[in-house]
Amino acid sequence: MLTAAGSLAVWTVTSSARPDAAPAPVPPAYVAQVRSTTLATTQRLTGDLRHPALATLTARSAGTLTAVPAATSEPAPGDVLFRVDTSPVVLLGGSFPVWRDLSQGAKGEDVLQLERNLADLGYFSRVPDEEFLEPTTEAVKKWQKAIGVSETGVVSQSSIVFVPEPARVGSTSTALGAVVDASTVVAALTTRMPSVAVKVPLAKQALATVGSSVTVTLTDGRTTSGSISSVGQPVAEAGKQSDSGGQSVSDRFVPIEIALTDLAQLGAVQEGPVAVDLVGERHENVLAVPVDALLAQPGGGFAVEVVTDGATRSTVPVTTGLYEDALVEVSGEGLAEGTTVVSAQP
């Protein structure tokens, strides 16, 4: 603007410029904090919760079943499993099978197992060994008297069953009063503790290592923990059909067994399908951000927007690691636990 004051001309300039505006705060709903955590890759597979088989009980002699075991019962060493013509068949502990009658003069692993059982039941006071001598005969007679059979001092092959671990009657096959021969199946014994069987695809066999921790999810959503107790050799299973002619092709898998470490979580559930999460690669004490905090960069790679003072943003390139659900492992200059980053764009 030009003004006149005598002979003096003065220009007055009016400007529209204003001081720089402060950056707008980032709404709390759009930020997250970098956290220090443990991330792991997992593979979810279907498993089968059940009691693994231990032994198949046959009648062992011909006659009529005069007593049968109850399904889900848990017989202990020394208990009568069933009776044929009132003669008892007794459960004893041991992994070596019964293959002969045992009497004075016999030697072997089966004698050692017999003496260990007699000692545990209170009938044999010597140190068990593999020789069936006079003290063994006397102990057998005491035991025979207790179970109500003739005190012969001879243990017939048909009167005992050796089982290697605590047993449970899984199912019965023959009814009370049935006429049987020696090979008739009476019942099936299983382990007392349920476990989970899983078929791991051959391509994922690196996940199947003994001792690895797993998570088991029941059909009602409850979870329990476990660890891989055994890993089998790859096997083939007929399943899929070929594209061309309906011929069956084989899928190869690695069978694994999972021992459960928190049986209380099962409640009344003893069998059925379950989901099993196998843990693969595991990184502990790493920095992680929500996956949606990652920004793809024009030249490749990723960055995050770091927020300071609630509003000021700066882009920090990051290197990503493991992904787990909605989190991703990151590392980058200046990032630390508690650093604020933009996790979604307002």
C-alpha positions as YAML, in Angstrom:
chain: A
units: angstrom
residues:
- id: 1
  name: MET
  ca: [0.00, 0.00, 0.00]
- id: 2
  name: LEU
  ca: [1.32, 3.51, -0.99]
- id: 3
  name: THR
  ca: [0.68, 6.41, 1.37]
- id: 4
  name: ALA
  ca: [1.71, 10.02, 1.11]
- id: 5
  name: ALA
  ca: [2.99, 12.17, 3.97]
- id: 6
  name: GLY
  ca: [4.46, 15.33, 2.46]
- id: 7
  name: SER
  ca: [7.22, 14.29, 0.13]
- id: 8
  name: LEU
  ca: [7.80, 10.92, 1.92]
- id: 9
  name: ALA
  ca: [6.42, 7.85, 0.32]
- id: 10
  name: VAL
  ca: [6.10, 4.74, 2.45]
- id: 11
  name: TRP
  ca: [5.28, 1.21, 1.35]
- id: 12
  name: THR
  ca: [3.38, -0.92, 3.85]
- id: 13
  name: VAL
  ca: [3.42, -4.63, 3.08]
- id: 14
  name: THR
  ca: [0.77, -6.93, 4.59]
- id: 15
  name: SER
  ca: [1.74, -10.69, 4.69]
- id: 16
  name: SER
  ca: [-0.58, -13.75, 5.00]
- id: 17
  name: ALA
  ca: [2.20, -16.06, 6.29]
- id: 18
  name: ARG
  ca: [1.67, -17.74, 9.75]
- id: 19
  name: PRO
  ca: [3.98, -19.63, 12.14]
- id: 20
  name: ASP
  ca: [4.35, -23.42, 11.35]
- id: 21
  name: ALA
  ca: [1.43, -25.44, 12.81]
- id: 22
  name: ALA
  ca: [2.29, -28.23, 15.33]
- id: 23
  name: PRO
  ca: [1.72, -31.81, 14.04]
- id: 24
  name: ALA
  ca: [-1.63, -33.32, 14.98]
- id: 25
  name: PRO
  ca: [-1.45, -35.97, 17.71]
- id: 26
  name: VAL
  ca: [-1.79, -39.59, 16.56]
- id: 27
  name: PRO
  ca: [-5.04, -41.03, 18.02]
- id: 28
  name: PRO
  ca: [-4.33, -43.72, 20.66]
- id: 29
  name: ALA
  ca: [-6.39, -46.22, 18.68]
- id: 30
  name: TYR
  ca: [-3.82, -46.11, 15.87]
- id: 31
  name: VAL
  ca: [-0.63, -46.74, 17.82]
- id: 32
  name: ALA
  ca: [1.02, -49.72, 19.52]
- id: 33
  name: GLN
  ca: [4.10, -50.30, 21.63]
- id: 34
  name: VAL
  ca: [7.04, -52.43, 20.59]
- id: 35
  name: ARG
  ca: [7.09, -55.40, 22.92]
- id: 36
  name: SER
  ca: [9.72, -57.91, 24.00]
- id: 37
  name: THR
  ca: [8.33, -61.40, 23.66]
- id: 38
  name: THR
  ca: [8.85, -64.97, 22.42]
- id: 39
  name: LEU
  ca: [7.62, -65.91, 18.96]
- id: 40
  name: ALA
  ca: [7.38, -69.35, 17.44]
- id: 41
  name: THR
  ca: [6.14, -70.89, 14.23]
- id: 42
  name: THR
  ca: [3.46, -73.55, 14.70]
- id: 43
  name: GLN
  ca: [1.80, -76.21, 12.59]
- id: 44
  name: ARG
  ca: [-1.73, -77.31, 13.51]
- id: 45
  name: LEU
  ca: [-2.55, -80.97, 12.88]
- id: 46
  name: THR
  ca: [-5.37, -83.31, 13.83]
- id: 47
  name: GLY
  ca: [-4.64, -85.87, 16.52]
- id: 48
  name: ASP
  ca: [-6.38, -88.81, 18.14]
- id: 49
  name: LEU
  ca: [-6.77, -88.84, 21.93]
- id: 50
  name: ARG
  ca: [-6.95, -92.43, 23.14]
- id: 51
  name: HIS
  ca: [-5.47, -95.08, 25.45]
- id: 52
  name: PRO
  ca: [-2.73, -96.96, 23.53]
- id: 53
  name: ALA
  ca: [-3.07, -100.74, 23.35]
- id: 54
  name: LEU
  ca: [-0.99, -102.84, 25.74]
- id: 55
  name: ALA
  ca: [-2.14, -106.42, 25.28]
- id: 56
  name: THR
  ca: [-4.89, -108.63, 23.90]
- id: 57
  name: LEU
  ca: [-6.22, -111.06, 26.48]
- id: 58
  name: THR
  ca: [-7.08, -114.51, 25.21]
- id: 59
  name: ALA
  ca: [-8.82, -117.17, 27.30]
- id: 60
  name: ARG
  ca: [-5.61, -119.26, 27.42]
- id: 61
  name: SER
  ca: [-7.61, -122.46, 28.07]
- id: 62
  name: ALA
  ca: [-10.88, -123.99, 26.90]
- id: 63
  name: GLY
  ca: [-14.02, -123.82, 28.99]
- id: 64
  name: THR
  ca: [-16.71, -121.39, 30.09]
- id: 65
  name: LEU
  ca: [-16.07, -117.80, 31.11]
- id: 66
  name: THR
  ca: [-17.18, -117.58, 34.72]
- id: 67
  name: ALA
  ca: [-15.86, -114.06, 35.37]
- id: 68
  name: VAL
  ca: [-15.01, -111.24, 32.96]
- id: 69
  name: PRO
  ca: [-13.29, -107.88, 33.48]
- id: 70
  name: ALA
  ca: [-15.25, -104.63, 33.47]
- id: 71
  name: ALA
  ca: [-14.47, -102.14, 30.72]
- id: 72
  name: THR
  ca: [-12.44, -99.12, 31.96]
- id: 73
  name: SER
  ca: [-11.43, -100.97, 35.15]
- id: 74
  name: GLU
  ca: [-7.78, -100.68, 36.19]
- id: 75
  name: PRO
  ca: [-6.46, -104.04, 37.43]
- id: 76
  name: ALA
  ca: [-3.26, -104.06, 39.47]
- id: 77
  name: PRO
  ca: [-0.60, -106.78, 39.58]
- id: 78
  name: GLY
  ca: [-2.03, -109.69, 41.56]
- id: 79
  name: ASP
  ca: [-5.63, -109.01, 40.50]
- id: 80
  name: VAL
  ca: [-7.73, -111.66, 38.78]
- id: 81
  name: LEU
  ca: [-8.51, -110.56, 35.21]
- id: 82
  name: PHE
  ca: [-11.09, -113.25, 34.38]
- id: 83
  name: ARG
  ca: [-11.91, -116.89, 35.12]
- id: 84
  name: VAL
  ca: [-12.36, -119.94, 32.92]
- id: 85
  name: ASP
  ca: [-14.30, -122.74, 34.65]
- id: 86
  name: THR
  ca: [-13.69, -120.71, 37.86]
- id: 87
  name: SER
  ca: [-9.88, -120.94, 37.43]
- id: 88
  name: PRO
  ca: [-8.38, -117.44, 37.69]
- id: 89
  name: VAL
  ca: [-6.12, -115.71, 35.15]
- id: 90
  name: VAL
  ca: [-3.98, -113.25, 37.12]
- id: 91
  name: LEU
  ca: [-2.31, -110.03, 35.97]
- id: 92
  name: LEU
  ca: [1.39, -109.71, 36.80]
- id: 93
  name: GLY
  ca: [3.87, -106.98, 35.89]
- id: 94
  name: GLY
  ca: [6.59, -107.59, 33.31]
- id: 95
  name: SER
  ca: [7.54, -107.20, 29.68]
- id: 96
  name: PHE
  ca: [8.71, -110.76, 28.97]
- id: 97
  name: PRO
  ca: [5.81, -112.89, 27.69]
- id: 98
  name: VAL
  ca: [4.49, -116.06, 29.28]
- id: 99
  name: TRP
  ca: [5.54, -119.02, 27.12]
- id: 100
  name: ARG
  ca: [5.76, -122.03, 29.44]
- id: 101
  name: ASP
  ca: [4.73, -123.46, 32.79]
- id: 102
  name: LEU
  ca: [7.09, -122.41, 35.59]
- id: 103
  name: SER
  ca: [8.24, -124.86, 38.23]
- id: 104
  name: GLN
  ca: [11.24, -125.70, 40.37]
- id: 105
  name: GLY
  ca: [14.41, -125.94, 38.26]
- id: 106
  name: ALA
  ca: [13.32, -123.41, 35.65]
- id: 107
  name: LYS
  ca: [15.69, -120.56, 34.78]
- id: 108
  name: GLY
  ca: [15.22, -117.36, 32.83]
- id: 109
  name: GLU
  ca: [13.80, -113.85, 32.57]
- id: 110
  name: ASP
  ca: [10.26, -115.10, 33.16]
- id: 111
  name: VAL
  ca: [11.34, -116.61, 36.49]
- id: 112
  name: LEU
  ca: [12.86, -113.26, 37.50]
- id: 113
  name: GLN
  ca: [9.60, -111.49, 36.65]
- id: 114
  name: LEU
  ca: [7.57, -114.03, 38.62]
- id: 115
  name: GLU
  ca: [9.79, -113.66, 41.70]
- id: 116
  name: ARG
  ca: [9.61, -109.85, 41.51]
- id: 117
  name: ASN
  ca: [5.82, -110.04, 41.52]
- id: 118
  name: LEU
  ca: [5.77, -112.54, 44.37]
- id: 119
  name: ALA
  ca: [8.07, -110.23, 46.36]
- id: 120
  name: ASP
  ca: [5.88, -107.17, 45.62]
- id: 121
  name: LEU
  ca: [2.80, -109.12, 46.73]
- id: 122
  name: GLY
  ca: [4.50, -110.16, 49.99]
- id: 123
  name: TYR
  ca: [5.08, -113.86, 49.32]
- id: 124
  name: PHE
  ca: [8.81, -113.93, 48.49]
- id: 125
  name: SER
  ca: [11.43, -112.53, 50.86]
- id: 126
  name: ARG
  ca: [14.66, -113.24, 48.94]
- id: 127
  name: VAL
  ca: [16.33, -111.13, 46.26]
- id: 128
  name: PRO
  ca: [14.63, -112.06, 42.97]
- id: 129
  name: ASP
  ca: [16.83, -113.85, 40.44]
- id: 130
  name: GLU
  ca: [16.41, -116.05, 37.37]
- id: 131
  name: GLU
  ca: [16.39, -119.42, 39.22]
- id: 132
  name: PHE
  ca: [13.22, -121.18, 40.36]
- id: 133
  name: LEU
  ca: [14.40, -122.85, 43.58]
- id: 134
  name: GLU
  ca: [12.69, -124.22, 46.70]
- id: 135
  name: PRO
  ca: [12.02, -120.73, 48.18]
- id: 136
  name: THR
  ca: [10.24, -119.82, 44.94]
- id: 137
  name: THR
  ca: [8.12, -122.95, 45.16]
- id: 138
  name: GLU
  ca: [7.10, -122.08, 48.73]
- id: 139
  name: ALA
  ca: [6.26, -118.52, 47.71]
- id: 140
  name: VAL
  ca: [4.14, -119.79, 44.81]
- id: 141
  name: LYS
  ca: [2.20, -122.08, 47.14]
- id: 142
  name: LYS
  ca: [1.43, -119.18, 49.49]
- id: 143
  name: TRP
  ca: [0.22, -117.11, 46.55]
- id: 144
  name: GLN
  ca: [-1.88, -120.00, 45.19]
- id: 145
  name: LYS
  ca: [-3.54, -120.44, 48.57]
- id: 146
  name: ALA
  ca: [-4.40, -116.72, 48.65]
- id: 147
  name: ILE
  ca: [-6.11, -116.81, 45.24]
- id: 148
  name: GLY
  ca: [-7.98, -120.01, 46.00]
- id: 149
  name: VAL
  ca: [-6.33, -122.58, 43.72]
- id: 150
  name: SER
  ca: [-4.52, -125.84, 44.37]
- id: 151
  name: GLU
  ca: [-1.17, -125.30, 46.10]
- id: 152
  name: THR
  ca: [0.99, -127.14, 43.58]
- id: 153
  name: GLY
  ca: [3.99, -124.80, 43.53]
- id: 154
  name: VAL
  ca: [3.74, -124.84, 39.72]
- id: 155
  name: VAL
  ca: [2.59, -121.76, 37.78]
- id: 156
  name: SER
  ca: [0.74, -122.86, 34.67]
- id: 157
  name: GLN
  ca: [1.15, -120.88, 31.47]
- id: 158
  name: SER
  ca: [-2.63, -120.41, 31.28]
- id: 159
  name: SER
  ca: [-2.93, -118.85, 34.75]
- id: 160
  name: ILE
  ca: [-0.96, -115.60, 34.41]
- id: 161
  name: VAL
  ca: [-0.48, -112.67, 32.04]
- id: 162
  name: PHE
  ca: [2.58, -110.38, 32.15]
- id: 163
  name: VAL
  ca: [1.88, -106.72, 31.28]
- id: 164
  name: PRO
  ca: [4.72, -104.14, 31.16]
- id: 165
  name: GLU
  ca: [2.97, -101.14, 32.74]
- id: 166
  name: PRO
  ca: [-0.16, -100.12, 34.67]
- id: 167
  name: ALA
  ca: [-3.11, -101.38, 32.69]
- id: 168
  name: ARG
  ca: [-6.70, -100.44, 31.95]
- id: 169
  name: VAL
  ca: [-9.38, -102.67, 30.45]
- id: 170
  name: GLY
  ca: [-10.21, -100.91, 27.20]
- id: 171
  name: SER
  ca: [-12.93, -103.23, 25.94]
- id: 172
  name: THR
  ca: [-14.36, -106.70, 26.44]
- id: 173
  name: SER
  ca: [-15.01, -109.06, 23.55]
- id: 174
  name: THR
  ca: [-16.69, -112.10, 25.08]
- id: 175
  name: ALA
  ca: [-19.67, -112.21, 27.42]
- id: 176
  name: LEU
  ca: [-19.94, -113.93, 30.77]
- id: 177
  name: GLY
  ca: [-20.97, -117.57, 30.28]
- id: 178
  name: ALA
  ca: [-19.53, -117.85, 26.78]
- id: 179
  name: VAL
  ca: [-17.84, -121.11, 25.82]
- id: 180
  name: VAL
  ca: [-14.28, -120.36, 24.76]
- id: 181
  name: ASP
  ca: [-11.14, -122.02, 23.52]
- id: 182
  name: ALA
  ca: [-7.58, -121.00, 24.33]
- id: 183
  name: SER
  ca: [-7.38, -118.44, 21.49]
- id: 184
  name: THR
  ca: [-10.71, -116.69, 22.14]
- id: 185
  name: VAL
  ca: [-10.20, -112.97, 22.73]
- id: 186
  name: VAL
  ca: [-11.68, -111.97, 26.08]
- id: 187
  name: ALA
  ca: [-10.63, -108.33, 26.42]
- id: 188
  name: ALA
  ca: [-8.11, -105.69, 25.36]
- id: 189
  name: LEU
  ca: [-5.78, -103.97, 27.79]
- id: 190
  name: THR
  ca: [-4.63, -100.39, 27.25]
- id: 191
  name: THR
  ca: [-2.42, -97.96, 29.10]
- id: 192
  name: ARG
  ca: [-4.04, -96.10, 31.98]
- id: 193
  name: MET
  ca: [-2.78, -92.73, 30.81]
- id: 194
  name: PRO
  ca: [-4.33, -91.36, 27.63]
- id: 195
  name: SER
  ca: [-2.03, -89.95, 24.99]
- id: 196
  name: VAL
  ca: [-2.36, -88.39, 21.56]
- id: 197
  name: ALA
  ca: [-1.35, -89.98, 18.27]
- id: 198
  name: VAL
  ca: [-0.56, -87.65, 15.35]
- id: 199
  name: LYS
  ca: [0.37, -88.31, 11.73]
- id: 200
  name: VAL
  ca: [2.90, -85.65, 10.74]
- id: 201
  name: PRO
  ca: [3.20, -85.12, 6.96]
- id: 202
  name: LEU
  ca: [6.61, -86.10, 5.72]
- id: 203
  name: ALA
  ca: [7.24, -82.54, 4.53]
- id: 204
  name: LYS
  ca: [6.81, -81.35, 8.15]
- id: 205
  name: GLN
  ca: [8.87, -84.08, 9.83]
- id: 206
  name: ALA
  ca: [11.41, -81.52, 11.10]
- id: 207
  name: LEU
  ca: [8.75, -80.51, 13.64]
- id: 208
  name: ALA
  ca: [8.67, -84.03, 15.07]
- id: 209
  name: THR
  ca: [11.45, -84.19, 17.64]
- id: 210
  name: VAL
  ca: [11.28, -86.07, 20.94]
- id: 211
  name: GLY
  ca: [10.85, -83.71, 23.88]
- id: 212
  name: SER
  ca: [9.35, -80.83, 21.89]
- id: 213
  name: SER
  ca: [6.46, -79.07, 23.63]
- id: 214
  name: VAL
  ca: [3.01, -79.06, 22.04]
- id: 215
  name: THR
  ca: [-0.40, -77.62, 22.76]
- id: 216
  name: VAL
  ca: [-3.48, -79.86, 22.51]
- id: 217
  name: THR
  ca: [-6.93, -78.32, 22.00]
- id: 218
  name: LEU
  ca: [-10.07, -80.31, 22.79]
- id: 219
  name: THR
  ca: [-13.25, -80.04, 20.75]
- id: 220
  name: ASP
  ca: [-14.81, -77.76, 23.39]
- id: 221
  name: GLY
  ca: [-11.91, -75.30, 23.14]
- id: 222
  name: ARG
  ca: [-10.08, -76.28, 26.33]
- id: 223
  name: THR
  ca: [-6.32, -76.68, 25.97]
- id: 224
  name: THR
  ca: [-3.70, -78.79, 27.68]
- id: 225
  name: SER
  ca: [0.04, -79.15, 27.28]
- id: 226
  name: GLY
  ca: [2.17, -82.08, 26.27]
- id: 227
  name: SER
  ca: [5.45, -83.16, 24.74]
- id: 228
  name: ILE
  ca: [6.45, -85.55, 21.97]
- id: 229
  name: SER
  ca: [7.37, -88.85, 23.63]
- id: 230
  name: SER
  ca: [8.16, -90.94, 20.55]
- id: 231
  name: VAL
  ca: [8.70, -90.51, 16.82]
- id: 232
  name: GLY
  ca: [8.24, -93.41, 14.42]
- id: 233
  name: GLN
  ca: [9.66, -94.16, 11.01]
- id: 234
  name: PRO
  ca: [7.96, -92.72, 7.90]
- id: 235
  name: VAL
  ca: [5.11, -94.91, 6.72]
- id: 236
  name: ALA
  ca: [2.68, -94.83, 3.81]
- id: 237
  name: GLU
  ca: [-1.06, -94.52, 4.11]
- id: 238
  name: ALA
  ca: [-3.53, -95.07, 1.29]
- id: 239
  name: GLY
  ca: [-5.82, -92.10, 1.02]
- id: 240
  name: LYS
  ca: [-6.02, -89.82, -1.98]
- id: 241
  name: GLN
  ca: [-7.14, -90.77, -5.45]
- id: 242
  name: SER
  ca: [-5.05, -90.16, -8.53]
- id: 243
  name: ASP
  ca: [-6.30, -87.76, -11.15]
- id: 244
  name: SER
  ca: [-6.38, -90.35, -13.87]
- id: 245
  name: GLY
  ca: [-7.98, -93.50, -12.90]
- id: 246
  name: GLY
  ca: [-9.18, -93.82, -9.37]
- id: 247
  name: GLN
  ca: [-6.13, -95.77, -8.28]
- id: 248
  name: SER
  ca: [-5.15, -95.23, -4.72]
- id: 249
  name: VAL
  ca: [-1.90, -93.40, -4.02]
- id: 250
  name: SER
  ca: [-0.05, -93.23, -0.73]
- id: 251
  name: ASP
  ca: [0.62, -90.29, 1.53]
- id: 252
  name: ARG
  ca: [3.73, -90.65, 3.63]
- id: 253
  name: PHE
  ca: [3.73, -89.49, 7.22]
- id: 254
  name: VAL
  ca: [5.70, -89.78, 10.45]
- id: 255
  name: PRO
  ca: [3.69, -91.20, 13.39]
- id: 256
  name: ILE
  ca: [4.33, -89.48, 16.70]
- id: 257
  name: GLU
  ca: [3.03, -90.01, 20.23]
- id: 258
  name: ILE
  ca: [2.34, -87.13, 22.60]
- id: 259
  name: ALA
  ca: [2.43, -87.54, 26.38]
- id: 260
  name: LEU
  ca: [0.08, -85.12, 28.12]
- id: 261
  name: THR
  ca: [1.50, -83.16, 31.04]
- id: 262
  name: ASP
  ca: [-1.73, -81.71, 32.42]
- id: 263
  name: LEU
  ca: [-4.30, -84.52, 32.51]
- id: 264
  name: ALA
  ca: [-6.60, -82.51, 34.80]
- id: 265
  name: GLN
  ca: [-7.52, -80.33, 31.83]
- id: 266
  name: LEU
  ca: [-9.10, -83.33, 30.11]
- id: 267
  name: GLY
  ca: [-11.85, -83.63, 32.68]
- id: 268
  name: ALA
  ca: [-14.04, -86.56, 31.66]
- id: 269
  name: VAL
  ca: [-12.74, -86.61, 28.09]
- id: 270
  name: GLN
  ca: [-10.76, -89.81, 27.48]
- id: 271
  name: GLU
  ca: [-10.88, -90.18, 23.71]
- id: 272
  name: GLY
  ca: [-11.75, -88.35, 20.51]
- id: 273
  name: PRO
  ca: [-10.29, -85.97, 17.93]
- id: 274
  name: VAL
  ca: [-8.10, -83.09, 19.09]
- id: 275
  name: ALA
  ca: [-6.10, -80.28, 17.47]
- id: 276
  name: VAL
  ca: [-2.35, -80.36, 18.02]
- id: 277
  name: ASP
  ca: [-0.05, -77.36, 17.59]
- id: 278
  name: LEU
  ca: [3.54, -78.40, 16.94]
- id: 279
  name: VAL
  ca: [6.18, -75.76, 17.59]
- id: 280
  name: GLY
  ca: [8.79, -75.14, 14.89]
- id: 281
  name: GLU
  ca: [11.32, -72.33, 14.99]
- id: 282
  name: ARG
  ca: [11.33, -70.39, 18.27]
- id: 283
  name: HIS
  ca: [12.87, -66.96, 18.98]
- id: 284
  name: GLU
  ca: [12.98, -65.79, 22.60]
- id: 285
  name: ASN
  ca: [13.26, -62.22, 23.92]
- id: 286
  name: VAL
  ca: [12.79, -60.55, 20.54]
- id: 287
  name: LEU
  ca: [11.14, -57.23, 19.67]
- id: 288
  name: ALA
  ca: [7.76, -57.51, 17.98]
- id: 289
  name: VAL
  ca: [5.09, -55.20, 16.56]
- id: 290
  name: PRO
  ca: [1.64, -55.80, 15.09]
- id: 291
  name: VAL
  ca: [1.85, -56.98, 11.48]
- id: 292
  name: ASP
  ca: [-0.23, -54.00, 10.33]
- id: 293
  name: ALA
  ca: [2.50, -51.64, 11.61]
- id: 294
  name: LEU
  ca: [4.74, -52.70, 8.73]
- id: 295
  name: LEU
  ca: [5.06, -50.30, 5.81]
- id: 296
  name: ALA
  ca: [6.23, -51.71, 2.47]
- id: 297
  name: GLN
  ca: [9.06, -49.64, 1.06]
- id: 298
  name: PRO
  ca: [9.41, -48.68, -2.64]
- id: 299
  name: GLY
  ca: [12.83, -50.29, -2.94]
- id: 300
  name: GLY
  ca: [11.79, -53.43, -1.07]
- id: 301
  name: GLY
  ca: [11.75, -54.32, 2.60]
- id: 302
  name: PHE
  ca: [9.72, -52.80, 5.40]
- id: 303
  name: ALA
  ca: [9.71, -49.90, 7.81]
- id: 304
  name: VAL
  ca: [7.66, -48.70, 10.78]
- id: 305
  name: GLU
  ca: [6.53, -45.21, 11.70]
- id: 306
  name: VAL
  ca: [7.87, -44.29, 15.13]
- id: 307
  name: VAL
  ca: [5.84, -41.74, 17.11]
- id: 308
  name: THR
  ca: [7.56, -39.43, 19.59]
- id: 309
  name: ASP
  ca: [5.90, -36.85, 21.82]
- id: 310
  name: GLY
  ca: [2.55, -38.30, 20.81]
- id: 311
  name: ALA
  ca: [2.61, -36.69, 17.39]
- id: 312
  name: THR
  ca: [6.00, -36.50, 15.64]
- id: 313
  name: ARG
  ca: [6.49, -39.34, 13.16]
- id: 314
  name: SER
  ca: [9.67, -40.74, 11.69]
- id: 315
  name: THR
  ca: [10.14, -43.71, 9.38]
- id: 316
  name: VAL
  ca: [12.55, -46.40, 10.60]
- id: 317
  name: PRO
  ca: [13.61, -49.26, 8.27]
- id: 318
  name: VAL
  ca: [13.28, -52.67, 9.95]
- id: 319
  name: THR
  ca: [14.37, -56.23, 9.37]
- id: 320
  name: THR
  ca: [11.58, -58.75, 9.95]
- id: 321
  name: GLY
  ca: [11.91, -62.21, 11.48]
- id: 322
  name: LEU
  ca: [9.30, -64.72, 12.64]
- id: 323
  name: TYR
  ca: [5.58, -64.13, 12.24]
- id: 324
  name: GLU
  ca: [3.14, -65.47, 14.83]
- id: 325
  name: ASP
  ca: [-0.55, -64.69, 14.51]
- id: 326
  name: ALA
  ca: [-0.81, -60.87, 14.39]
- id: 327
  name: LEU
  ca: [2.78, -60.19, 15.54]
- id: 328
  name: VAL
  ca: [6.05, -59.97, 13.64]
- id: 329
  name: GLU
  ca: [9.62, -59.93, 14.91]
- id: 330
  name: VAL
  ca: [11.46, -56.69, 14.01]
- id: 331
  name: SER
  ca: [14.82, -55.07, 14.52]
- id: 332
  name: GLY
  ca: [15.83, -51.54, 13.54]
- id: 333
  name: GLU
  ca: [17.86, -48.55, 14.64]
- id: 334
  name: GLY
  ca: [16.50, -46.98, 17.82]
- id: 335
  name: LEU
  ca: [13.75, -49.55, 18.37]
- id: 336
  name: ALA
  ca: [13.34, -50.77, 21.93]
- id: 337
  name: GLU
  ca: [10.67, -52.25, 24.15]
- id: 338
  name: GLY
  ca: [8.04, -49.58, 24.69]
- id: 339
  name: THR
  ca: [8.76, -47.60, 21.52]
- id: 340
  name: THR
  ca: [5.49, -46.27, 20.07]
- id: 341
  name: VAL
  ca: [4.70, -47.08, 16.45]
- id: 342
  name: VAL
  ca: [1.75, -46.40, 14.18]
- id: 343
  name: SER
  ca: [-0.18, -49.66, 13.85]
- id: 344
  name: ALA
  ca: [-2.98, -48.46, 11.54]
- id: 345
  name: GLN
  ca: [-3.48, -45.42, 9.38]
- id: 346
  name: PRO
  ca: [-6.15, -42.95, 10.62]
...
